[in-house]
XYZ file of C-alpha atoms in Angstrom:
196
model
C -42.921 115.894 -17.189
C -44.044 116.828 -20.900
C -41.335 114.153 -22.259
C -42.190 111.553 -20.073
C -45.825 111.679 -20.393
C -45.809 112.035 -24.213
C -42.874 109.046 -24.532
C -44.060 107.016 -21.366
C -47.338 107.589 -20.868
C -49.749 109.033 -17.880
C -49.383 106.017 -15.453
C -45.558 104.788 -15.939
C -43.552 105.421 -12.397
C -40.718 107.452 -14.263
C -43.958 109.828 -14.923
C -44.689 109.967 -11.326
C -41.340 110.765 -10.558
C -41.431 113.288 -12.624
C -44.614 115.008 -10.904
C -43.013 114.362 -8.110
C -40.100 116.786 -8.382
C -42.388 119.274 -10.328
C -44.406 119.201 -6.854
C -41.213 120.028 -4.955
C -40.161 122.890 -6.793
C -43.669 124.230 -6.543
C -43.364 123.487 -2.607
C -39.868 124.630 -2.382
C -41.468 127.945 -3.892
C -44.402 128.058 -1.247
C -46.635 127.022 -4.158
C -48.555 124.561 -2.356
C -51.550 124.750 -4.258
C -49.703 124.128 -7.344
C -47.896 121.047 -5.548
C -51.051 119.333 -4.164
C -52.700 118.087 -7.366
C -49.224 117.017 -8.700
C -48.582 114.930 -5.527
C -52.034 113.563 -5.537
C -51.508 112.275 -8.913
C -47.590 110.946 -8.077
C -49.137 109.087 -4.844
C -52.091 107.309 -7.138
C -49.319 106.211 -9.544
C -47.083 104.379 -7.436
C -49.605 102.833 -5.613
C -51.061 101.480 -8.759
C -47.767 100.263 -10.521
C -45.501 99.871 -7.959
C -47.450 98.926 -4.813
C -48.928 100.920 -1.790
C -45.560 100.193 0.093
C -42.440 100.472 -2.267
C -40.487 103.192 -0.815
C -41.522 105.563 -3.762
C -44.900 105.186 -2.668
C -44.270 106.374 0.727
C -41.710 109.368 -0.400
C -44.680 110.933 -1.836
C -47.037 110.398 0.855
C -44.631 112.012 2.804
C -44.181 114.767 0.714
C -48.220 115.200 0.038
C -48.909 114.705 4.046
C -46.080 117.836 4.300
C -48.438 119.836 1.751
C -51.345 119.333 3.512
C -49.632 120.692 6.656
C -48.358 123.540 4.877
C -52.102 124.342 3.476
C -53.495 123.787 7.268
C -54.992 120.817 6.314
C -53.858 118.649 9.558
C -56.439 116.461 9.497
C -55.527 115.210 6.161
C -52.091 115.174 6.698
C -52.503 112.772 10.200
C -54.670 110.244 7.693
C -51.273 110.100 5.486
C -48.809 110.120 8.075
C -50.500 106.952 10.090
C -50.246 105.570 6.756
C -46.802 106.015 6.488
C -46.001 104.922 9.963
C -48.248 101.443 9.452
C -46.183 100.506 6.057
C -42.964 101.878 7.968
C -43.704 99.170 10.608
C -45.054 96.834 8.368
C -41.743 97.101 6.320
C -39.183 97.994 8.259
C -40.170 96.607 12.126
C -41.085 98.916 14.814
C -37.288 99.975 15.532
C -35.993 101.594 12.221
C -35.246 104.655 11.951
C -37.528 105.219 9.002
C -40.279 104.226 11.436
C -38.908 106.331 13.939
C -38.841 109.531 11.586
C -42.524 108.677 10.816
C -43.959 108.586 14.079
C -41.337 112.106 14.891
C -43.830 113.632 12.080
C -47.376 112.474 13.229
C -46.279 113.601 16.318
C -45.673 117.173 15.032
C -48.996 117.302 12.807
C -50.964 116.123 16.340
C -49.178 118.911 18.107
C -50.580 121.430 15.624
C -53.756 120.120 16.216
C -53.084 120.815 19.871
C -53.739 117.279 20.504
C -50.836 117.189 23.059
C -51.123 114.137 24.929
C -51.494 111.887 21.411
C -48.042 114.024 20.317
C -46.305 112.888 23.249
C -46.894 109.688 23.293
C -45.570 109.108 20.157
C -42.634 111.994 20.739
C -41.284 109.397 23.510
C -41.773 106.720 20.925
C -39.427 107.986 18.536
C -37.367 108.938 21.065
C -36.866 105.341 22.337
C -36.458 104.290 18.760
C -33.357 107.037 17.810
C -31.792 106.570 21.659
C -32.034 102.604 21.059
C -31.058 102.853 17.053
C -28.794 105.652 16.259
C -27.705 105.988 19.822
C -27.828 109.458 22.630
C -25.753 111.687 20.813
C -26.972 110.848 17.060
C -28.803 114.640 15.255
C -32.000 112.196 15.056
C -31.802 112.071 18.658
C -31.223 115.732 19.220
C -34.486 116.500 17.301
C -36.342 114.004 18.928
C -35.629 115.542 22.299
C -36.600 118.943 21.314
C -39.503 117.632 19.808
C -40.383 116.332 22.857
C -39.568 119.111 24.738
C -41.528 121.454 23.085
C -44.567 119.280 23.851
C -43.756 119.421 27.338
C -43.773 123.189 26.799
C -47.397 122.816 25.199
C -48.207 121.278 28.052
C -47.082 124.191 30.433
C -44.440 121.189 31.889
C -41.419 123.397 31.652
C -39.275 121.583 34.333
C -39.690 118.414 32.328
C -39.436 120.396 28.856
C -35.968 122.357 29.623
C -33.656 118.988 30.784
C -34.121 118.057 27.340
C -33.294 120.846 25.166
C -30.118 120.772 27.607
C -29.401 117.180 26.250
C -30.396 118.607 22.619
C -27.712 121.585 23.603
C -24.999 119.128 24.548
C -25.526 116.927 21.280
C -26.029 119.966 18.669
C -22.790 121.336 20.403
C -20.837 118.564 20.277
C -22.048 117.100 16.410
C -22.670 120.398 14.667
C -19.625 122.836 17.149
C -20.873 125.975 19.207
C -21.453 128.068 15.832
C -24.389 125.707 13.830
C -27.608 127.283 13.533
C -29.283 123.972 15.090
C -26.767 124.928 17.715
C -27.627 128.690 17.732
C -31.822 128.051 17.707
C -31.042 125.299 21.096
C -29.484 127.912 23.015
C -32.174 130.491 22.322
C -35.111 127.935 23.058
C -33.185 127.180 26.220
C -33.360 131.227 26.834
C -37.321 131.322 26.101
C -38.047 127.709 28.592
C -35.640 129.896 31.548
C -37.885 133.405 30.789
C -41.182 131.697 31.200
């Protein structure tokens, strides 16, 4: 980051990309504080140079949304990820997969917010999306039906909630074999939805 600032300058993209991965090893490393003001300055330096919706751009409003979250700042981080999801449509059509990841996310921040009914309208979303995309045994589609069935869950719906992380079962088992972790963490979710 040193290098590129003295040789590039404050505002060149290279810069920001350098910030950028500063930012993640400071996240990686639960630093979040440290990671904020790095992303903030990696998201106003794409924007400016290379647009507010070149992929770069929305990397690290992805990765500054996922720093709010961490620092329990949901609020913020549903302002950033309906950003992401508006370029994601705007660039990609409603049924991408990148658009489809995006709206997987919001949905999580809105369940932290315990703002269940907006997460599951938008975990059926990107559920369409992966099932009509990637197809019904694809991972994406795997973690959007656990997604969704942990909203169900939220929701105290447990006969609607416990179908699907069957279908996540059958897909982790058959993509990742019996012995995955993604595999392993199913199985005991499906163990939690019977106890209740």
């Amino acid at each position: 980051l040193e290098i590129r600032e003295k040789e590039l300058g404050p505002n060149h993209s290279d810069t920001a990309l350098a910030l950028n991965n500063l930012a993640d090893s400071y996240f990686d490393l639960a630093l979040y504080e440290k990671s904020l003001p790095l992303e903030i300055r990696a998201v106003a330096i794409t924007k400016k140079v290379l647009g507010a919706e070149h992929p770069e751009t929305i990397n690290y409003l992805n990765n500054l949304a996922s720093t709010y979250h961490k620092l329990g700042k949901f609020k913020k981080a549903i302002i950033l990820k309906k950003e992401v999801v508006k370029i994601c449509k705007k660039n990609f059509g409603f049924e991408h997969t990148d658009t489809g990841l995006a709206i997987n996310n919001l949905a999580t921040y809105y369940s932290d917010l315990a703002q269940y009914d907006k997460a599951l309208l938008l975990n059926i979303r990107a559920l369409e999306i992966f099932e009509k995309v990637l197809g019904h045994d694809h991972p994406h589609t795997a973690m959007a039906l656990s997604n969704l069935a942990f909203t169900y869950g939220d929701l105290v719906q447990y006969e609607k909630a416990l179908p699907l992380q069957l279908r996540t079962l059958k897909i982790r088992e058959t993509v990742f074999g019996p012995d995955h972790p993604d595999t392993a963490i199913t199985f005991f979710r499906i163990i939690a939805f019977l106890n209740l």
